[in-house]
mmCIF file of C-alpha atoms and ligand atoms in Angstrom:
data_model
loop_
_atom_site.group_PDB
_atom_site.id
_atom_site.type_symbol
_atom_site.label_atom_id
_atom_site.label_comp_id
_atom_site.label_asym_id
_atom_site.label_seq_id
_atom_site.Cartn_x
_atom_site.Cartn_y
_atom_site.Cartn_z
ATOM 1 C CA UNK A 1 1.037 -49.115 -48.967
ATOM 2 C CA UNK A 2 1.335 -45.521 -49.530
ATOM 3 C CA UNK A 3 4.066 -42.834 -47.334
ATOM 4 C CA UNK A 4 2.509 -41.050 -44.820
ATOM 5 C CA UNK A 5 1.829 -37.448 -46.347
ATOM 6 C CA UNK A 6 3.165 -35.217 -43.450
ATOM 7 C CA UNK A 7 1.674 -31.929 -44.829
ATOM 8 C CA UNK A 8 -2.148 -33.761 -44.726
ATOM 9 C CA UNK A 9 -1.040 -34.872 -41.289
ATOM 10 C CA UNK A 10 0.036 -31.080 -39.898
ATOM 11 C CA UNK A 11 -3.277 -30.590 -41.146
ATOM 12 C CA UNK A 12 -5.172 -32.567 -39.537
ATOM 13 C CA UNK A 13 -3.217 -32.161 -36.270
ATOM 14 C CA UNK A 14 -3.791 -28.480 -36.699
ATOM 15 C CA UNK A 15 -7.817 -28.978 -37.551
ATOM 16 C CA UNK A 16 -7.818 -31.276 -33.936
ATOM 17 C CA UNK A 17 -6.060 -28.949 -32.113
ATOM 18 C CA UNK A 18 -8.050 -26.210 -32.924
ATOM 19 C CA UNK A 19 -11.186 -28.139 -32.633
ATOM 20 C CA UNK A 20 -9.944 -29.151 -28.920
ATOM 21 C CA UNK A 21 -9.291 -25.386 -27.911
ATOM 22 C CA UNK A 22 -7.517 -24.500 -24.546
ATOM 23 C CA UNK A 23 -7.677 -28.213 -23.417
ATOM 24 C CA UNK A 24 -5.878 -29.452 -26.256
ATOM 25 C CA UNK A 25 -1.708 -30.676 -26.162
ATOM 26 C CA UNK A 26 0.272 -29.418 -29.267
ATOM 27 C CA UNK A 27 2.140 -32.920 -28.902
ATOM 28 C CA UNK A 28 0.376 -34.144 -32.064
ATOM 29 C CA UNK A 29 1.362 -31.042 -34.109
ATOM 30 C CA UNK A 30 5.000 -31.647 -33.344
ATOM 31 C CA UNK A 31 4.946 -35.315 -33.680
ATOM 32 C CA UNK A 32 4.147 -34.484 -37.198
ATOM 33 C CA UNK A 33 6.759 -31.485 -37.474
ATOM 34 C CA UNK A 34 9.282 -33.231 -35.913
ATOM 35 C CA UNK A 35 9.006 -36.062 -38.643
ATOM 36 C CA UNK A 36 8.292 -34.001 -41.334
ATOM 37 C CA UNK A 37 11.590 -32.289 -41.073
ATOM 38 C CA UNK A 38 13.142 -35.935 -40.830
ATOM 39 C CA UNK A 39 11.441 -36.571 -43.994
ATOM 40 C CA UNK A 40 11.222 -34.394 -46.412
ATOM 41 C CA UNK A 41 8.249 -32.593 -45.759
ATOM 42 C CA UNK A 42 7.327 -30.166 -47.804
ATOM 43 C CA UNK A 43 5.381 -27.143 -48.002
ATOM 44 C CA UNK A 44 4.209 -24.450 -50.924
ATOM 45 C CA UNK A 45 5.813 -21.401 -50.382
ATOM 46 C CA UNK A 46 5.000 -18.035 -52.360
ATOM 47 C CA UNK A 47 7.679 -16.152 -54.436
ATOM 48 C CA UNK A 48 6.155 -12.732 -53.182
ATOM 49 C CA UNK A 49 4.696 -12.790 -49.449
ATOM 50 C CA UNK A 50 1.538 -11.632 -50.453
ATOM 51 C CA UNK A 51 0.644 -8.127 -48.499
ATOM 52 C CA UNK A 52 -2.186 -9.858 -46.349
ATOM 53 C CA UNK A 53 -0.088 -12.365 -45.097
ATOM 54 C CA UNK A 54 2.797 -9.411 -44.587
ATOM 55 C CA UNK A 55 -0.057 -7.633 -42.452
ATOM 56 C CA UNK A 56 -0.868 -10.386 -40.042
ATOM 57 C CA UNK A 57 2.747 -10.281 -38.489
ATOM 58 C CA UNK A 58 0.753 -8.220 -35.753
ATOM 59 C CA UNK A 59 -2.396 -10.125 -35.760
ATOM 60 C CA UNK A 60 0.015 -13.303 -34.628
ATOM 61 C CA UNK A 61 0.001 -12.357 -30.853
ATOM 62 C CA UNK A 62 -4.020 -13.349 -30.841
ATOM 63 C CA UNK A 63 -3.355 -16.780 -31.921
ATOM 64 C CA UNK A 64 -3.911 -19.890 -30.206
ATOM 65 C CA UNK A 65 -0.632 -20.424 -28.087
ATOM 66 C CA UNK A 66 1.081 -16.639 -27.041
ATOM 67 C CA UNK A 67 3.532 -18.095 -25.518
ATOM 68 C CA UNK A 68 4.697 -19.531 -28.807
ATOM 69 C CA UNK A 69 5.325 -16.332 -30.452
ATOM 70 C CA UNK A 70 7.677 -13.323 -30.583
ATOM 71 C CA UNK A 71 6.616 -10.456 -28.445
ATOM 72 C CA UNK A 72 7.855 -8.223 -31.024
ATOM 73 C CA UNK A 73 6.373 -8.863 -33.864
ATOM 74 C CA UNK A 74 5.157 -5.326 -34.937
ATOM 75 C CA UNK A 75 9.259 -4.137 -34.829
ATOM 76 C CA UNK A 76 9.919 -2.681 -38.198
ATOM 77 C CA UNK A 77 11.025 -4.397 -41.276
ATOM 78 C CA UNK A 78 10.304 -8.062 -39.699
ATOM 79 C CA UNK A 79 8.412 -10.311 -40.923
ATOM 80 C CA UNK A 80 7.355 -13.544 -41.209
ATOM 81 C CA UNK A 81 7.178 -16.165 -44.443
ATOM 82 C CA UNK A 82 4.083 -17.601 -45.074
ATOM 83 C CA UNK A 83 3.664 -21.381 -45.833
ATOM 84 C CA UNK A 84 0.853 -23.730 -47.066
ATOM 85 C CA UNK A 85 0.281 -27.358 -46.975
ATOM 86 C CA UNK A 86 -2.237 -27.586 -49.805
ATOM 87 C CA UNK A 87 -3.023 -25.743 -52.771
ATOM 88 C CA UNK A 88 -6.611 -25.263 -51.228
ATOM 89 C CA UNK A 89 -5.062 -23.700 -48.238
ATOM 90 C CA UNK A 90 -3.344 -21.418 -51.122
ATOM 91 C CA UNK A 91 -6.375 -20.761 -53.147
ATOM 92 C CA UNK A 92 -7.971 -18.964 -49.542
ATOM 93 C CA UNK A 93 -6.028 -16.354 -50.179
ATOM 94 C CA UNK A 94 -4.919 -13.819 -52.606
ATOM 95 C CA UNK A 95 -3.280 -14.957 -55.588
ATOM 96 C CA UNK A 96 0.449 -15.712 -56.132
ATOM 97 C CA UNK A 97 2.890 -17.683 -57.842
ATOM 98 C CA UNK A 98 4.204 -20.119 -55.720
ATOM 99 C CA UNK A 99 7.471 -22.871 -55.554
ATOM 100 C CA UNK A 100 7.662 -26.409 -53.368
ATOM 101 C CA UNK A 101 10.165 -26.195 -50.614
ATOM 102 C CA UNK A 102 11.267 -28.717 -47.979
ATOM 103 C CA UNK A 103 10.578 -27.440 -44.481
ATOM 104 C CA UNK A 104 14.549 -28.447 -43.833
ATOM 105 C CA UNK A 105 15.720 -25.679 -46.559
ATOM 106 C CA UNK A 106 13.167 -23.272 -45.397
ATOM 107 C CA UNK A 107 14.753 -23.479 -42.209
ATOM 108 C CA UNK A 108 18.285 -22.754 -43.293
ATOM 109 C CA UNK A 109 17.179 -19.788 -45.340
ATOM 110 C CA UNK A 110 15.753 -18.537 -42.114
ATOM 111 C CA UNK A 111 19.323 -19.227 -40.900
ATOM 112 C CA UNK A 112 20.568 -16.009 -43.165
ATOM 113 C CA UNK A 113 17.549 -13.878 -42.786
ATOM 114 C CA UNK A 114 18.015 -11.830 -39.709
ATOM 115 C CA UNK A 115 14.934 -9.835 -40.408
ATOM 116 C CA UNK A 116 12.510 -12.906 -40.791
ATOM 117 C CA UNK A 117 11.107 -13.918 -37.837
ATOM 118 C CA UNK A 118 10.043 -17.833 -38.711
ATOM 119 C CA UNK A 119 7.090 -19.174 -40.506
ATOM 120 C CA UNK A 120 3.384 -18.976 -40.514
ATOM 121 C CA UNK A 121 1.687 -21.714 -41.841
ATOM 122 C CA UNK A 122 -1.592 -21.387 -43.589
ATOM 123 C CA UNK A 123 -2.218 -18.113 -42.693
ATOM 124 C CA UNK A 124 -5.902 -18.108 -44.040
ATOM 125 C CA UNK A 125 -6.739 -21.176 -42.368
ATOM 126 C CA UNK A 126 -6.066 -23.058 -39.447
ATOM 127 C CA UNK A 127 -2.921 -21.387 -38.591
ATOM 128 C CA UNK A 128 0.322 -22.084 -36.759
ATOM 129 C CA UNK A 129 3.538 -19.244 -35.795
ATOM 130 C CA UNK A 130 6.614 -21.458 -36.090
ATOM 131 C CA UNK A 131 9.460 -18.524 -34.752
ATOM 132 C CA UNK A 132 12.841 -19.742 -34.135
ATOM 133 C CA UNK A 133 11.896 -20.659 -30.917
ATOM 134 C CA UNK A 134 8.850 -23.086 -31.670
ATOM 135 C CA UNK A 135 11.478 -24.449 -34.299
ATOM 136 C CA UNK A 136 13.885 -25.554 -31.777
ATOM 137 C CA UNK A 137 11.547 -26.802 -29.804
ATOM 138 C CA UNK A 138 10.646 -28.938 -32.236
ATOM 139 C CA UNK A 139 13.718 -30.099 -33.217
ATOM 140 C CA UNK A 140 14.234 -30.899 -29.430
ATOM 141 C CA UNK A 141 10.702 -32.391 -29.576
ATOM 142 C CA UNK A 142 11.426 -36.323 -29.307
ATOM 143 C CA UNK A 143 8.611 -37.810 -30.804
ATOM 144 C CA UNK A 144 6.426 -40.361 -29.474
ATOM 145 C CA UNK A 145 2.695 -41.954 -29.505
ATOM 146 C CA UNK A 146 -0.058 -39.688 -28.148
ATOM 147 C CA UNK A 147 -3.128 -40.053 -26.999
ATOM 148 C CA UNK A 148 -5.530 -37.486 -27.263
ATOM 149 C CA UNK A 149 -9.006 -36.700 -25.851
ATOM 150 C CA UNK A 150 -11.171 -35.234 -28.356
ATOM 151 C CA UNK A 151 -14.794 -34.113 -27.267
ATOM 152 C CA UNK A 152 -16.959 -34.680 -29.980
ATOM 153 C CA UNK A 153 -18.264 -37.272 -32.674
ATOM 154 C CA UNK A 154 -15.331 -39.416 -34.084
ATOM 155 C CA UNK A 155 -16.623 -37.358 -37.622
ATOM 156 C CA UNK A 156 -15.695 -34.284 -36.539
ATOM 157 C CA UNK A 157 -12.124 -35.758 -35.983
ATOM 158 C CA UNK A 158 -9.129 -35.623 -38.830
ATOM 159 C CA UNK A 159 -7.185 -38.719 -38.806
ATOM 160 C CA UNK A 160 -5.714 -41.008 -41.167
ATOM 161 C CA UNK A 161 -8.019 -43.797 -40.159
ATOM 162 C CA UNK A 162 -10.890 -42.808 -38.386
ATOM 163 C CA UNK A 163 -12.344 -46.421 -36.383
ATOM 164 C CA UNK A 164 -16.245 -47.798 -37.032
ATOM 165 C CA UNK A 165 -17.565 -49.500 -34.266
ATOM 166 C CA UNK A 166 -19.329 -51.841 -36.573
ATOM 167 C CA UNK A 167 -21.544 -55.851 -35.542
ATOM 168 C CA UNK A 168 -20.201 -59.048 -37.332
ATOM 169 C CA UNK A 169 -22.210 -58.130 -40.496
ATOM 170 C CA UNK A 170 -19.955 -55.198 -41.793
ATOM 171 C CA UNK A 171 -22.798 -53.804 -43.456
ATOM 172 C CA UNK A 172 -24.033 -50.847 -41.624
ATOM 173 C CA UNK A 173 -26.410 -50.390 -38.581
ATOM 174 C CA UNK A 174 -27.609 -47.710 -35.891
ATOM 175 C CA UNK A 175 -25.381 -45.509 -33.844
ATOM 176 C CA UNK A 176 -22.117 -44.533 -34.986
ATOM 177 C CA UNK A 177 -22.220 -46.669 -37.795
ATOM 178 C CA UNK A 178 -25.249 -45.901 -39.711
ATOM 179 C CA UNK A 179 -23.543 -41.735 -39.182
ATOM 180 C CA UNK A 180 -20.414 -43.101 -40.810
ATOM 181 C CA UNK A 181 -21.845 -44.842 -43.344
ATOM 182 C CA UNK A 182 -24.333 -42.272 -44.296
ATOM 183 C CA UNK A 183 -21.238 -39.511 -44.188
ATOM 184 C CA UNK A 184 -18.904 -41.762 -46.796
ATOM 185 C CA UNK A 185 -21.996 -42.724 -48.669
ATOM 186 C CA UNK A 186 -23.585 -46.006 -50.876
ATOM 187 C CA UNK A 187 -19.618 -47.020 -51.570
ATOM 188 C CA UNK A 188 -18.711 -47.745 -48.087
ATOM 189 C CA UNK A 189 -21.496 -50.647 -48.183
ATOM 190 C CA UNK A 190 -20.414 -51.960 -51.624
ATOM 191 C CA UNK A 191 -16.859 -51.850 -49.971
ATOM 192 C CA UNK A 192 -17.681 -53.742 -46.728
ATOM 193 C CA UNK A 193 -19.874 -56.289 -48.548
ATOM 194 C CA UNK A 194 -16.903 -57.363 -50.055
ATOM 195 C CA UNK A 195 -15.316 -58.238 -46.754
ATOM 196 C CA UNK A 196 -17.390 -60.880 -45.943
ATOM 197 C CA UNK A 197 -18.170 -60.105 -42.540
ATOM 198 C CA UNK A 198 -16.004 -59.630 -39.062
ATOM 199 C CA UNK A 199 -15.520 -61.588 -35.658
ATOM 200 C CA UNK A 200 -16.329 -60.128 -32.476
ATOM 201 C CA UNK A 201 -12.771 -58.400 -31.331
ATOM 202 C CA UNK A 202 -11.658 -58.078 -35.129
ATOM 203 C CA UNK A 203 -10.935 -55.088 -37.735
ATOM 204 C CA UNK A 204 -10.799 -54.761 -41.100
ATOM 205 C CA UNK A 205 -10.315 -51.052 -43.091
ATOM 206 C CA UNK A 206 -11.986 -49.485 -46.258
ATOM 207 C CA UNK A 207 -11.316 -46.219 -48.167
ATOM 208 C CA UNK A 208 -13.306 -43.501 -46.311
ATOM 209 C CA UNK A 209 -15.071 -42.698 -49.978
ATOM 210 C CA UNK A 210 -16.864 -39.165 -48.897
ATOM 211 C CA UNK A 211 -15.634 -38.740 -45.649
ATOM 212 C CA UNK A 212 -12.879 -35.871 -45.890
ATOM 213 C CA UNK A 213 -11.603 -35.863 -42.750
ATOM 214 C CA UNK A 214 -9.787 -39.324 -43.270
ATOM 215 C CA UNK A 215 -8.293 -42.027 -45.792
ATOM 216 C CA UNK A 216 -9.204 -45.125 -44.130
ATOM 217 C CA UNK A 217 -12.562 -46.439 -42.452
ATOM 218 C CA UNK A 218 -11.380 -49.617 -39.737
ATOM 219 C CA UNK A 219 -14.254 -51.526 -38.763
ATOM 220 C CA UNK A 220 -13.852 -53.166 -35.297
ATOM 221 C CA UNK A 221 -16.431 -55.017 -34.030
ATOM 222 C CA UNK A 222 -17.173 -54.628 -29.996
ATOM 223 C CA UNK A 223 -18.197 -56.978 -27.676
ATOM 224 C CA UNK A 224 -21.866 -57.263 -26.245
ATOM 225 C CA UNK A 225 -21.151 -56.127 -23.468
ATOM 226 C CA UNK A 226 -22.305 -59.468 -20.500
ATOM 227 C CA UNK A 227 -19.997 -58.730 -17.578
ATOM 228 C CA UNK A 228 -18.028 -62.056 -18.602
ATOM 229 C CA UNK A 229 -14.872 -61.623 -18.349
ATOM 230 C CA UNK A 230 -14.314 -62.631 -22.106
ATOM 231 C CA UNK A 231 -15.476 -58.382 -22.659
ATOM 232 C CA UNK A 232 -12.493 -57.315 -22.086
ATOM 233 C CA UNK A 233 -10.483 -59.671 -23.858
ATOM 234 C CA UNK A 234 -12.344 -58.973 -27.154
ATOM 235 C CA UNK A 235 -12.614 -55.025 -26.171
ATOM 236 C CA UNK A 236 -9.074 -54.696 -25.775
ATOM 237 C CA UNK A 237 -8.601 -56.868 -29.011
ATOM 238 C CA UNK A 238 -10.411 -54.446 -31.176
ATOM 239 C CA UNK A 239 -8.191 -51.611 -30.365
ATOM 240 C CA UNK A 240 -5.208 -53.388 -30.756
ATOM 241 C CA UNK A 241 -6.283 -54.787 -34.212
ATOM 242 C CA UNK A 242 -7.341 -51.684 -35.586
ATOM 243 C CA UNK A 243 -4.020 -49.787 -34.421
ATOM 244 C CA UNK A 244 -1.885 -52.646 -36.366
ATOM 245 C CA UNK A 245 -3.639 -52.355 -39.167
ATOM 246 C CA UNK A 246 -3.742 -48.585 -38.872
ATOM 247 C CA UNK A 247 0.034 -48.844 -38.403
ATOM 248 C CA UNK A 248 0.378 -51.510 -41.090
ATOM 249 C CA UNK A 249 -1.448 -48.738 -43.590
ATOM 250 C CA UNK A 250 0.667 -46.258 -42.945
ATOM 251 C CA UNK A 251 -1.163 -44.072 -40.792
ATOM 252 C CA UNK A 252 -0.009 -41.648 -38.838
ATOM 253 C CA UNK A 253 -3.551 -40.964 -36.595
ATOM 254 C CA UNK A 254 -6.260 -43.009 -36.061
ATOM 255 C CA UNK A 255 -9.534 -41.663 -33.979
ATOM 256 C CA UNK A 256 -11.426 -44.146 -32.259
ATOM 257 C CA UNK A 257 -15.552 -43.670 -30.593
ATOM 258 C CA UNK A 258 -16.197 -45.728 -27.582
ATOM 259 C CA UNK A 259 -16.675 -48.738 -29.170
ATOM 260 C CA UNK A 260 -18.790 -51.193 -27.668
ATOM 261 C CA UNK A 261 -19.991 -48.202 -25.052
ATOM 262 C CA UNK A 262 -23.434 -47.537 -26.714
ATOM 263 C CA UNK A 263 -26.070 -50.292 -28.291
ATOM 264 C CA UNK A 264 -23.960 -52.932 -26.864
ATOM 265 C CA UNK A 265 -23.860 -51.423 -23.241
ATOM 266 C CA UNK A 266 -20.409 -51.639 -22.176
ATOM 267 C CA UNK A 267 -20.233 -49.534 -18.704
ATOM 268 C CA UNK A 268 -18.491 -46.538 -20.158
ATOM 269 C CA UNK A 269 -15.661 -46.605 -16.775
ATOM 270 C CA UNK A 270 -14.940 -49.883 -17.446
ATOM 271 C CA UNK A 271 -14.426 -49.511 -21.217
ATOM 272 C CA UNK A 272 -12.388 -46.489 -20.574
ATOM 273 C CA UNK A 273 -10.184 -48.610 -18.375
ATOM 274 C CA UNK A 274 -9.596 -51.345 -21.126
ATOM 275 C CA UNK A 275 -9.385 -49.185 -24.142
ATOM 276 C CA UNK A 276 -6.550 -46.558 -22.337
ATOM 277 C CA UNK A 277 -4.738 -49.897 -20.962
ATOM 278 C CA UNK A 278 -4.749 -51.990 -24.692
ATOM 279 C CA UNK A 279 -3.405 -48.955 -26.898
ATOM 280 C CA UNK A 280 -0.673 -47.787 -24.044
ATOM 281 C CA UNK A 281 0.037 -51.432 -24.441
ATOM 282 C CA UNK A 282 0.489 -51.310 -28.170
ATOM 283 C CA UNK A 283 2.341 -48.550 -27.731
ATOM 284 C CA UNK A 284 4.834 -50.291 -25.373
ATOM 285 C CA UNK A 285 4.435 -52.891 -27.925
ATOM 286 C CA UNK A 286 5.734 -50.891 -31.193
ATOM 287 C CA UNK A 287 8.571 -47.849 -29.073
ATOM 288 C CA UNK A 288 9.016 -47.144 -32.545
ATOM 289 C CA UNK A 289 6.037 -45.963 -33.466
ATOM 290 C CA UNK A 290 4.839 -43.036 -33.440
ATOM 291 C CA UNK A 291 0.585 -42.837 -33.842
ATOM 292 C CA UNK A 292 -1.437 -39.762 -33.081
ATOM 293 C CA UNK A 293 -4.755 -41.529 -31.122
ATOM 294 C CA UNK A 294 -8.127 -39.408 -30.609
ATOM 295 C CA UNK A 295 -10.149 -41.003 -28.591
ATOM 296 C CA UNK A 296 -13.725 -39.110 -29.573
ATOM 297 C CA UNK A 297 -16.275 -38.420 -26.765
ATOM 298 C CA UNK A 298 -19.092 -38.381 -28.225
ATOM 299 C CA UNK A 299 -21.252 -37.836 -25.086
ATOM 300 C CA UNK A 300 -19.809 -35.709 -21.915
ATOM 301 C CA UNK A 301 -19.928 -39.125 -19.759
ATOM 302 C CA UNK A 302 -17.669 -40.565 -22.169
ATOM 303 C CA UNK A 303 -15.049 -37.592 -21.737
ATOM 304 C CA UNK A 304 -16.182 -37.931 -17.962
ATOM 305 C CA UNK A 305 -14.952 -41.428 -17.366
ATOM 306 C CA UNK A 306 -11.349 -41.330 -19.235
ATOM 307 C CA UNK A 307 -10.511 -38.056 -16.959
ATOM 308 C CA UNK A 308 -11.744 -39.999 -14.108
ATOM 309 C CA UNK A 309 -8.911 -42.381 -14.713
ATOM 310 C CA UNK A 310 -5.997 -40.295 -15.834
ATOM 311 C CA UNK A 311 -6.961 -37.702 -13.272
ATOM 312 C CA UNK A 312 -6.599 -40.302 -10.442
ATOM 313 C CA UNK A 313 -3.892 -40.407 -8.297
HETATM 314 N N1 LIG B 401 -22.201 -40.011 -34.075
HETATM 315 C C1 LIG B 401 -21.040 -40.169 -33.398
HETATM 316 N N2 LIG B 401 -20.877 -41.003 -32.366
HETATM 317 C C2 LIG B 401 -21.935 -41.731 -31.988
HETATM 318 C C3 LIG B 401 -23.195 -41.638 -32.651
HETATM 319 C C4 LIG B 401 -23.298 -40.714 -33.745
HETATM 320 N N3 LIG B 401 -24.429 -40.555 -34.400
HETATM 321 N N4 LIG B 401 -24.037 -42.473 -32.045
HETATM 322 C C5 LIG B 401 -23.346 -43.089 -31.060
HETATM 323 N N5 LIG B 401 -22.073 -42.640 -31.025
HETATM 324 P P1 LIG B 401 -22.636 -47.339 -30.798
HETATM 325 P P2 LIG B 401 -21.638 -50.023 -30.098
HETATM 326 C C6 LIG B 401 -20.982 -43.042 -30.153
HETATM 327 O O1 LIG B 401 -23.938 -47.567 -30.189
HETATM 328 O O2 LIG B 401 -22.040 -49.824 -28.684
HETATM 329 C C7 LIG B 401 -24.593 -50.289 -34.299
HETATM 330 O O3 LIG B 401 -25.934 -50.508 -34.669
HETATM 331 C C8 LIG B 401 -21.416 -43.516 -28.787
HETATM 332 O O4 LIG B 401 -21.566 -42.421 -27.906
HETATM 333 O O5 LIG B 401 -22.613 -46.638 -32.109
HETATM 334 O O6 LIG B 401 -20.272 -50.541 -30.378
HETATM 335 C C9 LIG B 401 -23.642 -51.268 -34.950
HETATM 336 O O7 LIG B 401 -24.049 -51.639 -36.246
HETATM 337 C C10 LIG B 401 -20.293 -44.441 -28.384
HETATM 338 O O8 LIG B 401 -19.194 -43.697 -27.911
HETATM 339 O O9 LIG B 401 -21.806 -48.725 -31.029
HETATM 340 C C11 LIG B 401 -23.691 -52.426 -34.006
HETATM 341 O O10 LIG B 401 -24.787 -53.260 -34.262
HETATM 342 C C12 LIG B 401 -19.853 -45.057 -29.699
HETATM 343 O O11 LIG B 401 -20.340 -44.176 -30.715
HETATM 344 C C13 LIG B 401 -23.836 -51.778 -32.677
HETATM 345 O O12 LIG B 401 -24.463 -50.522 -32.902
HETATM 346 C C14 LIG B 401 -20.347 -46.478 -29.935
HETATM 347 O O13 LIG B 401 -21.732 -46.551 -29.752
HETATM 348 C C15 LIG B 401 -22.509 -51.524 -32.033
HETATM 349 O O14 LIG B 401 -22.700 -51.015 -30.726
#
C-alpha cells in the first residue's frame, strides 16, 4: 500500500473542477490542500519566477473563482510565486531551474514577504490563485468526504480509482466496460483473468495500465436489475465494497458510473436513491475518512435523477 500522493490528487481535483465549470464545489480541491499541508505536501518551485508567470499576476482576475483573488493584483512590485505539482506541469512552460518545497515552508516564507501576494499553482495548466486569503480558508477548511456530481463519462474523470461496472466474468463486455477496457488496453484483461471472476454485489481492483486519469480500476459487479428487493441489497453492496477497497488502497478519490443503470436496467431514480444512501452511509461509517466521490453522469437523465433527490425538500 502506497501514501496517497497529494500533489497527483490537487491535480486531479483541479482537472474535475475545471471539467465541472460554474456548477462545480471547490470542496475537493481543499480536501486535498487542507491535507497536503498536514502532510508534507510538496510542490516544485522555481529559483527565478520566470517572466511569464510574473506577467499573469493581472491575467489572475479572469480565473475560475474571482472571488478568490486579490482585487489588486496589478499594484506595483507584487507578485505572486508560481508553483507546480509535476515536472510535466513545469516542462509547459519556459525553462528554469527549480527546488522541492513543502507547501508548509512556502507558506511561512510568504509570512516575510509583504510584497508577494500568495501562490499560483501551475500557471500553464489547470490553474489555481492561493492569496492569503484562500490560504486561510483552507487552513480553516475542516476536511471531510465529498460527493461530487460530475457530468460526463466516468473516463473523463481523474480519480485515484476510477469504478468498472463489470458482470461476474471480469473479463470485459459492452457499455462502460468494453470503453474502459479498450482505454487501459490488452493488460487490463490479462489482469482481470487473473481474478477469477466476481459475485453479484462484489469488487475487486486492477492497475488502470493506460488509463491516465487514475491508478486503480475497481470492478463491481451490479445487480440485474428484477424489482426484487434483493437489487438494492447487492446495489448498495457494490458501492460500499469498492469504497473499502478504494479506502483500503489508499485512495483519496474514487469516480463511480451508474452501475447497474444501463444493460442491466436498473430505473436510474431508484439507483440514484441507493447509491447516494450506501456511500453517505460509508461515510458515516469511516468519520475519519476523508474520500473525494464523482459520481459520473454519463447521460443527462442520470445527472437528472440525483438532482431530483438532493434538490428535494
Ligand atoms: N462510456 C461511459 N459510460 C458509459 C458508456 C460509455 N461508453 N456506456 C454506458 N455508460 P452499463 P450495467 C454508462 O450498461 O448496467 C456490460 O456489458 C451508463 O450510462 O455499462 O452495470 C458489462 O460487461 C451507466 O451510467 O453497465 C455487464 O455485462 C453506466 O455506464 C453489463 O454491461 C453503466 O451502464 C453491466 O451493466
Amino acid at each position: 500500500m502506497g501514501q496517497i500522493n497529494y500533489t497527483k490528487e490537487l491535480e486531479r481535483a483541479l482537472e474535475n473542477w475545471y471539467f465541472a465549470k460554474e456548477e462545480s464545489s471547490i470542496a475537493p480541491v481543499f480536501n486535498v490542500l487542507k491535507l497536503g499541508l498536514e502532510n508534507d505536501m510538496r510542490f516544485i518551485v522555481p529559483v527565478h519566477t520566470p517572466q511569464s508567470a510574473e506577467d499573469m499576476s493581472g491575467s489572475v482576475q479572469e480565473m475560475k473563482f474571482k472571488e478568490l483573488e486579490s482585487s489588486n493584483s496589478k499594484m506595483r512590485g507584487k507578485y505572486y510565486i508560481p508553483l507546480f505539482t509535476s515536472p510535466k506541469e513545469v516542462d509547459k512552460g519556459e525553462e528554469t531551474a527549480v527546488v522541492n518545497c513543502s507547501l508548509g515552508e512556502m507558506i511561512e516564507v510568504l509570512g516575510y514577504r509583504s510584497n508577494c501576494l500568495g501562490f499560483i499553482i501551475n500557471p500553464w495548466g489547470k490553474k489555481i490563485v492561493l492569496t492569503k486569503e484562500t490560504i486561510e480558508a483552507v487552513e480553516k477548511h475542516e476536511q471531510r468526504s465529498n460527493i461530487s456530481f460530475f457530468n460526463g463519462s466516468v473516463l473523463y474523470a481523474y480519480a485515484t480509482a476510477i469504478v468498472n461496472a463489470a458482470n461476474e466474468t471480469l473479463l470485459g463486455g459492452g457499455g462502460v466496460d468494453g470503453a474502459i477496457h479498450r482505454a487501459a488496453g490488452p493488460m487490463l484483461l490479462e489482469a482481470c483473468k487473473a481474478l477469477g471472476g466476481c459475485e453479484t454485489g462484489g469488487a475487486k481492483a486492477t492497475g488502470a495500465y493506460d488509463l491516465e486519469n487514475a491508478d486503480y480500476i475497481i470492478h463491481a459487479v451490479g445487480p440485474k436489475y428484477s424489482g426484487d428487493e434483493n437489487d438494492v441489497k447487492l446495489l448498495a453492496a457494490c458501492y460500499m465494497n469498492s469504497l473499502e477497497l478504494a479506502w483500503k488502497n489508499n485512495c483519496m478519490s474514487i469516480a463511480f458510473p451508474g452501475i447497474s443503470t444501463g444493460v442491466y436496467g436498473y430505473p436510474l431514480d431508484e439507483a440514484a436513491k441507493v447509491s447516494l444512501a450506501a456511500v453517505v452511509h460509508w461515510f458515516d461509517l469511516h468519520p475519519d475518512v476523508v474520500m473525494n466521490v464523482y459520481f459520473c453522469c454519463f447521460r443527462e437523465e442520470e445527472l437528472q435523477a440525483y438532482k431530483n433527490l438532493t434538490q428535494k425538500k
